[in-house]
Coordinates of N, CA, C and O in Angstrom, one line a residue:
M1 N -97.8 142.3 33.1 CA -96.6 141.5 33.4 C -96.6 140.1 32.7 O -95.6 139.7 32.2
L2 N -97.8 139.5 32.6 CA -97.9 138.3 31.9 C -97.6 138.4 30.4 O -97.0 137.5 29.8
E3 N -98.0 139.6 29.8 CA -97.7 139.8 28.4 C -96.2 139.9 28.2 O -95.7 139.4 27.2
Q4 N -95.5 140.5 29.1 CA -94.1 140.6 28.9 C -93.4 139.3 29.0 O -92.5 138.9 28.3
L5 N -93.9 138.5 30.0 CA -93.4 137.1 30.1 C -93.6 136.3 28.9 O -92.8 135.5 28.4
L6 N -94.8 136.5 28.3 CA -95.1 135.8 27.0 C -94.2 136.2 25.9 O -93.7 135.4 25.1
K7 N -93.9 137.5 25.8 CA -92.9 138.0 24.8 C -91.6 137.4 25.0 O -90.9 137.0 24.1
V8 N -91.1 137.2 26.3 CA -89.8 136.6 26.6 C -89.8 135.2 26.1 O -88.9 134.7 25.5
K9 N -90.9 134.5 26.4 CA -91.0 133.0 26.0 C -91.0 132.9 24.5 O -90.4 132.0 24.0
K10 N -91.7 133.8 23.8 CA -91.7 133.7 22.3 C -90.3 134.0 21.8 O -89.8 133.4 20.8
H11 N -89.6 135.0 22.4 CA -88.2 135.3 22.0 C -87.3 134.1 22.2 O -86.5 133.7 21.4
K12 N -87.5 133.4 23.4 CA -86.7 132.2 23.7 C -87.0 131.1 22.7 O -86.1 130.4 22.2
E13 N -88.3 131.0 22.3 CA -88.6 130.0 21.3 C -87.9 130.2 20.0 O -87.4 129.3 19.3
R14 N -87.8 131.5 19.5 CA -87.1 131.8 18.3 C -85.6 131.4 18.4 O -85.0 130.9 17.5
G15 N -85.1 131.7 19.6 CA -83.7 131.3 19.8 C -83.4 129.8 19.7 O -82.5 129.4 19.1
I16 N -84.3 129.1 20.3 CA -84.2 127.6 20.3 C -84.4 127.1 18.9 O -83.6 126.2 18.4
R17 N -85.4 127.7 18.2 CA -85.6 127.2 16.8 C -84.3 127.5 15.9 O -83.9 126.8 15.1
G18 N -83.7 128.7 16.2 CA -82.5 129.0 15.5 C -81.3 128.0 15.8 O -80.6 127.6 14.9
R19 N -81.2 127.6 17.0 CA -80.2 126.7 17.4 C -80.5 125.3 16.8 O -79.6 124.6 16.4
I20 N -81.7 124.9 16.7 CA -82.1 123.7 16.1 C -81.8 123.7 14.6 O -81.2 122.7 14.0
A21 N -82.1 124.8 13.9 CA -81.7 125.0 12.5 C -80.2 124.9 12.3 O -79.8 124.2 11.3
L22 N -79.4 125.5 13.2 CA -78.0 125.4 13.1 C -77.5 123.9 13.2 O -76.6 123.5 12.5
L23 N -78.1 123.2 14.2 CA -77.7 121.8 14.4 C -78.1 121.0 13.2 O -77.3 120.1 12.8
D24 N -79.3 121.3 12.6 CA -79.7 120.6 11.4 C -78.7 120.8 10.2 O -78.3 119.9 9.5
Y25 N -78.2 122.1 10.1 CA -77.2 122.4 9.1 C -75.9 121.6 9.3 O -75.3 121.1 8.4
K26 N -75.5 121.6 10.6 CA -74.2 120.9 10.9 C -74.4 119.4 10.7 O -73.4 118.8 10.2
Q27 N -75.5 118.9 10.9 CA -75.8 117.5 10.7 C -75.7 117.1 9.2 O -75.2 116.1 8.8
R28 N -76.3 118.0 8.4 CA -76.2 117.8 7.0 C -74.8 117.8 6.5 O -74.4 117.0 5.6
E29 N -74.0 118.8 7.0 CA -72.6 118.8 6.6 C -71.9 117.6 7.0 O -71.0 117.0 6.3
L30 N -72.2 117.1 8.2 CA -71.5 115.9 8.7 C -71.8 114.7 7.9 O -71.0 113.9 7.6
I31 N -73.1 114.6 7.5 CA -73.5 113.5 6.6 C -72.7 113.5 5.3 O -72.3 112.5 4.8
Q32 N -72.6 114.7 4.7 CA -71.8 114.9 3.5 C -70.4 114.4 3.7 O -69.8 113.8 2.8
Q33 N -69.8 114.8 4.8 CA -68.4 114.4 5.1 C -68.3 112.9 5.2 O -67.4 112.2 4.8
Q34 N -69.3 112.3 5.9 CA -69.3 110.8 6.0 C -69.4 110.1 4.7 O -68.7 109.1 4.4
V35 N -70.3 110.6 3.8 CA -70.4 110.1 2.5 C -69.1 110.2 1.7 O -68.6 109.2 1.1
A36 N -68.5 111.3 1.7 CA -67.2 111.6 1.0 C -66.1 110.6 1.6 O -65.4 110.0 0.8
L37 N -66.1 110.5 2.9 CA -65.1 109.6 3.5 C -65.3 108.2 3.1 O -64.4 107.4 2.8
K38 N -66.6 107.8 3.1 CA -66.9 106.4 2.7 C -66.5 106.1 1.2 O -65.9 105.1 1.0
N39 N -66.8 107.1 0.4 CA -66.4 106.9 -1.0 C -64.9 106.8 -1.2 O -64.4 106.0 -2.0
T40 N -64.2 107.7 -0.5 CA -62.7 107.7 -0.5 C -62.2 106.3 0.0 O -61.2 105.7 -0.6
R41 N -62.8 105.8 1.1 CA -62.3 104.5 1.6 C -62.6 103.4 0.7 O -61.8 102.5 0.6
L42 N -63.7 103.4 0.0 CA -64.0 102.4 -1.0 C -63.0 102.4 -2.1 O -62.6 101.3 -2.6
K43 N -62.6 103.6 -2.6 CA -61.6 103.7 -3.6 C -60.2 103.1 -3.1 O -59.5 102.5 -3.8
L44 N -60.0 103.4 -1.8 CA -58.7 102.9 -1.2 C -58.8 101.3 -1.2 O -57.8 100.7 -1.5
W45 N -59.9 100.8 -0.8 CA -60.0 99.3 -0.8 C -59.9 98.7 -2.2 O -59.3 97.7 -2.4
E46 N -60.4 99.4 -3.2 CA -60.2 99.0 -4.6 C -58.8 99.0 -5.0 O -58.3 98.1 -5.7
S47 N -58.1 100.0 -4.6 CA -56.6 100.1 -4.9 C -55.9 98.9 -4.2 O -55.0 98.3 -4.8
W48 N -56.3 98.6 -3.0 CA -55.7 97.5 -2.2 C -55.9 96.2 -3.0 O -55.0 95.4 -3.2
R49 N -57.2 96.0 -3.5 CA -57.5 94.7 -4.2 C -56.7 94.7 -5.5 O -56.2 93.6 -5.9
Q50 N -56.6 95.8 -6.2 CA -55.8 95.8 -7.5 C -54.3 95.4 -7.2 O -53.7 94.7 -8.0
R51 N -53.8 96.0 -6.1 CA -52.4 95.7 -5.8 C -52.2 94.2 -5.5 O -51.2 93.6 -5.8
C52 N -53.2 93.7 -4.7 CA -53.1 92.3 -4.4 C -53.3 91.3 -5.6 O -52.7 90.2 -5.5
N53 N -53.9 91.8 -6.6 CA -54.2 90.9 -7.8 C -53.0 91.0 -8.8 O -53.0 90.3 -9.8
E54 N -52.0 91.9 -8.5 CA -50.9 91.9 -9.4 C -50.1 90.6 -9.4 O -50.0 90.0 -8.3
S55 N -49.7 90.2 -10.5 CA -49.0 88.9 -10.5 C -47.6 89.1 -11.2 O -47.3 90.1 -11.8
G56 N -46.8 88.1 -11.1 CA -45.5 88.2 -11.7 C -44.4 88.0 -10.6 O -44.7 88.0 -9.4
I57 N -43.2 87.9 -11.1 CA -42.1 87.8 -10.1 C -41.6 89.2 -9.8 O -41.4 90.0 -10.7
L58 N -41.3 89.4 -8.5 CA -40.9 90.7 -8.1 C -39.4 90.6 -7.7 O -39.0 89.7 -6.9
D59 N -38.6 91.5 -8.2 CA -37.2 91.5 -7.7 C -37.2 92.3 -6.4 O -38.3 92.7 -5.9
Y60 N -36.1 92.4 -5.8 CA -36.0 93.0 -4.5 C -36.6 94.4 -4.4 O -37.4 94.8 -3.5
E61 N -36.2 95.3 -5.4 CA -36.7 96.7 -5.4 C -38.2 96.7 -5.6 O -38.9 97.5 -4.9
K62 N -38.7 95.9 -6.5 CA -40.2 95.9 -6.7 C -40.9 95.4 -5.4 O -42.0 95.9 -5.1
L63 N -40.3 94.4 -4.8 CA -40.9 93.9 -3.6 C -41.0 95.0 -2.5 O -42.0 95.1 -1.8
V64 N -39.9 95.7 -2.3 CA -39.8 96.8 -1.3 C -40.9 97.8 -1.6 O -41.6 98.3 -0.8
N65 N -41.0 98.2 -2.9 CA -42.0 99.2 -3.3 C -43.4 98.7 -3.1 O -44.3 99.4 -2.6
F66 N -43.6 97.4 -3.4 CA -44.9 96.8 -3.2 C -45.3 96.8 -1.7 O -46.4 97.2 -1.3
K67 N -44.4 96.4 -0.8 CA -44.6 96.4 0.6 C -44.9 97.8 1.1 O -45.7 98.0 2.0
A68 N -44.1 98.8 0.6 CA -44.3 100.1 1.1 C -45.7 100.7 0.6 O -46.4 101.3 1.4
A69 N -46.1 100.3 -0.6 CA -47.4 100.8 -1.1 C -48.5 100.1 -0.3 O -49.5 100.8 0.1
M70 N -48.4 98.8 0.1 CA -49.4 98.1 0.9 C -49.4 98.7 2.3 O -50.5 98.9 2.8
A71 N -48.3 99.0 2.8 CA -48.2 99.6 4.2 C -48.9 101.0 4.2 O -49.6 101.3 5.1
D72 N -48.7 101.7 3.1 CA -49.3 103.1 3.0 C -50.8 102.9 2.9 O -51.6 103.7 3.6
L73 N -51.3 102.0 2.1 CA -52.7 101.8 2.0 C -53.3 101.3 3.3 O -54.4 101.8 3.7
Y74 N -52.6 100.5 4.0 CA -53.1 100.0 5.3 C -53.2 101.2 6.3 O -54.2 101.4 7.0
R75 N -52.1 102.0 6.3 CA -52.1 103.2 7.2 C -53.2 104.1 6.9 O -53.9 104.6 7.8
R76 N -53.5 104.4 5.7 CA -54.5 105.3 5.3 C -55.9 104.7 5.6 O -56.8 105.5 6.1
D77 N -56.0 103.4 5.5 CA -57.3 102.8 5.9 C -57.5 102.9 7.4 O -58.7 103.2 7.8
L78 N -56.5 102.7 8.2 CA -56.7 102.9 9.6 C -57.0 104.3 10.0 O -57.9 104.6 10.8
Q79 N -56.4 105.3 9.3 CA -56.7 106.7 9.5 C -58.1 107.0 9.2 O -58.8 107.7 9.9
M80 N -58.6 106.5 8.1 CA -60.0 106.7 7.6 C -61.0 106.1 8.6 O -62.1 106.6 8.8
G81 N -60.6 104.9 9.1 CA -61.4 104.3 10.1 C -61.6 105.1 11.4 O -62.7 105.3 11.9
E82 N -60.5 105.8 11.8 CA -60.5 106.7 13.0 C -61.4 107.9 12.6 O -62.2 108.3 13.5
E83 N -61.2 108.4 11.4 CA -62.0 109.6 11.0 C -63.5 109.2 11.0 O -64.4 110.0 11.4
T84 N -63.8 108.0 10.5 CA -65.2 107.6 10.5 C -65.8 107.5 11.9 O -66.9 108.0 12.2
E85 N -65.0 107.0 12.8 CA -65.5 106.9 14.2 C -65.7 108.3 14.8 O -66.7 108.5 15.5
Q86 N -64.8 109.2 14.5 CA -64.9 110.6 15.0 C -66.2 111.2 14.5 O -66.9 111.9 15.2
L87 N -66.5 111.0 13.2 CA -67.7 111.6 12.6 C -68.9 111.0 13.2 O -69.9 111.7 13.4
N88 N -68.9 109.7 13.5 CA -70.0 109.0 14.1 C -70.3 109.6 15.5 O -71.4 109.8 15.9
Q89 N -69.2 109.8 16.3 CA -69.3 110.4 17.6 C -69.9 111.8 17.5 O -70.8 112.2 18.3
Q90 N -69.5 112.6 16.5 CA -70.0 113.9 16.4 C -71.5 113.9 16.0 O -72.3 114.7 16.5
Q91 N -71.8 112.9 15.2 CA -73.2 112.7 14.8 C -74.1 112.4 16.0 O -75.2 113.0 16.2
Q92 N -73.6 111.5 16.9 CA -74.3 111.2 18.1 C -74.5 112.4 19.0 O -75.5 112.6 19.6
K93 N -73.4 113.2 19.1 CA -73.5 114.4 20.0 C -74.5 115.4 19.4 O -75.3 115.9 20.2
L94 N -74.5 115.6 18.1 CA -75.5 116.5 17.5 C -76.9 116.0 17.7 O -77.8 116.8 18.0
E95 N -77.1 114.7 17.6 CA -78.4 114.1 17.8 C -78.9 114.3 19.2 O -80.0 114.7 19.5
K96 N -78.0 114.1 20.2 CA -78.3 114.3 21.6 C -78.7 115.8 21.8 O -79.7 116.1 22.5
Q97 N -77.9 116.7 21.3 CA -78.2 118.1 21.4 C -79.6 118.5 20.8 O -80.3 119.3 21.4
R98 N -79.9 117.9 19.7 CA -81.1 118.2 19.0 C -82.3 117.7 19.9 O -83.3 118.4 20.0
I99 N -82.2 116.5 20.5 CA -83.2 116.0 21.3 C -83.4 116.9 22.5 O -84.6 117.2 22.9
E100 N -82.3 117.4 23.1 CA -82.4 118.3 24.3 C -83.1 119.6 23.9 O -84.0 120.1 24.6
L101 N -82.7 120.1 22.7 CA -83.3 121.4 22.3 C -84.8 121.2 21.9 O -85.6 122.1 22.2
S102 N -85.2 120.1 21.3 CA -86.6 119.8 21.0 C -87.4 119.7 22.3 O -88.5 120.2 22.4
S103 N -86.8 119.1 23.3 CA -87.5 119.0 24.6 C -87.7 120.4 25.2 O -88.8 120.7 25.7
S104 N -86.7 121.2 25.1 CA -86.7 122.5 25.6 C -87.8 123.3 24.9 O -88.5 124.1 25.5
L105 N -87.8 123.2 23.6 CA -88.8 123.9 22.8 C -90.2 123.5 23.2 O -91.1 124.3 23.3
N106 N -90.5 122.2 23.3 CA -91.8 121.7 23.7 C -92.2 122.3 25.1 O -93.3 122.7 25.3
K107 N -91.3 122.3 26.0 CA -91.5 122.8 27.3 C -91.9 124.3 27.2 O -92.8 124.8 27.9
N108 N -91.1 125.0 26.4 CA -91.4 126.5 26.2 C -92.8 126.7 25.6 O -93.5 127.6 26.0
R109 N -93.1 125.9 24.7 CA -94.4 126.1 24.0 C -95.6 125.8 25.0 O -96.6 126.5 25.0
I110 N -95.4 124.8 25.9 CA -96.4 124.5 26.9 C -96.5 125.7 27.9 O -97.7 126.1 28.2
E111 N -95.4 126.2 28.2 CA -95.4 127.4 29.1 C -96.1 128.6 28.5 O -96.8 129.3 29.1
Q112 N -95.9 128.7 27.2 CA -96.6 129.8 26.4 C -98.1 129.6 26.4 O -98.8 130.6 26.6
E113 N -98.5 128.4 26.2 CA -99.9 128.1 26.2 C -100.5 128.4 27.6 O -101.6 129.0 27.7
K114 N -99.8 128.1 28.7 CA -100.3 128.4 30.0 C -100.5 129.9 30.2 O -101.5 130.3 30.7
L115 N -99.5 130.6 29.7 CA -99.5 132.1 29.8 C -100.7 132.6 29.0 O -101.3 133.6 29.5
K116 N -100.9 132.1 27.9 CA -102.0 132.6 27.0 C -103.4 132.4 27.8 O -104.2 133.2 27.8
Y117 N -103.5 131.2 28.4 CA -104.7 130.9 29.2 C -104.9 131.9 30.3 O -106.0 132.4 30.6
L118 N -103.8 132.1 31.0 CA -103.8 133.1 32.1 C -104.2 134.5 31.7 O -105.0 135.2 32.3
L119 N -103.6 134.9 30.5 CA -103.9 136.2 30.0 C -105.4 136.3 29.6 O -106.1 137.3 29.8
E120 N -105.9 135.2 29.0 CA -107.3 135.2 28.6 C -108.2 135.2 29.8 O -109.2 136.0 29.8
D121 N -107.8 134.5 30.9 CA -108.6 134.6 32.1 C -108.6 136.0 32.7 O -109.6 136.5 33.2
E122 N -107.4 136.6 32.7 CA -107.3 137.9 33.2 C -108.1 138.9 32.4 O -108.8 139.8 33.0
T123 N -108.1 138.8 31.1 CA -108.9 139.7 30.2 C -110.4 139.5 30.5 O -111.1 140.5 30.6
N124 N -110.8 138.2 30.6 CA -112.2 137.9 30.9 C -112.6 138.5 32.3 O -113.7 139.0 32.4
A125 N -111.7 138.4 33.2 CA -112.0 138.9 34.6 C -112.1 140.4 34.6 O -113.0 141.0 35.3
N126 N -111.3 141.1 33.8 CA -111.3 142.5 33.8 C -112.5 143.1 33.0 O -113.0 144.1 33.3
S127 N -113.0 142.3 32.0 CA -114.2 142.8 31.2 C -115.5 142.5 31.9 O -116.5 143.0 31.6
A128 N -115.4 141.6 32.9 CA -116.7 141.2 33.6 C -117.0 142.2 34.7 O -116.7 143.1 35.1

């Protein structure tokens, strides 16, 4: 019976390790998304600075176009800020899940060690 329980614990350990590997994969993807978003946002800010550095006299049509372009850049910056916050929240959630799984894995391994000692004691008692 103890041997079967040990097999169940080992199977559970493989499952936990698989879920940890999946979380690690998702975390790497999330980091790539964060980097891409940061680079896109930096390019947006550069576009903003370039538009602000334009000089000259603007007639009404150019002024309207300039204001529309600046409003669009501002809207996109706000949107990217929200996306960044969402990615950060996802990152925190994944980290919390990883900590919980690691704790579960450690608990499982301790239980396996206890079972191994019990099996060893049982084997020694039977051979004596």
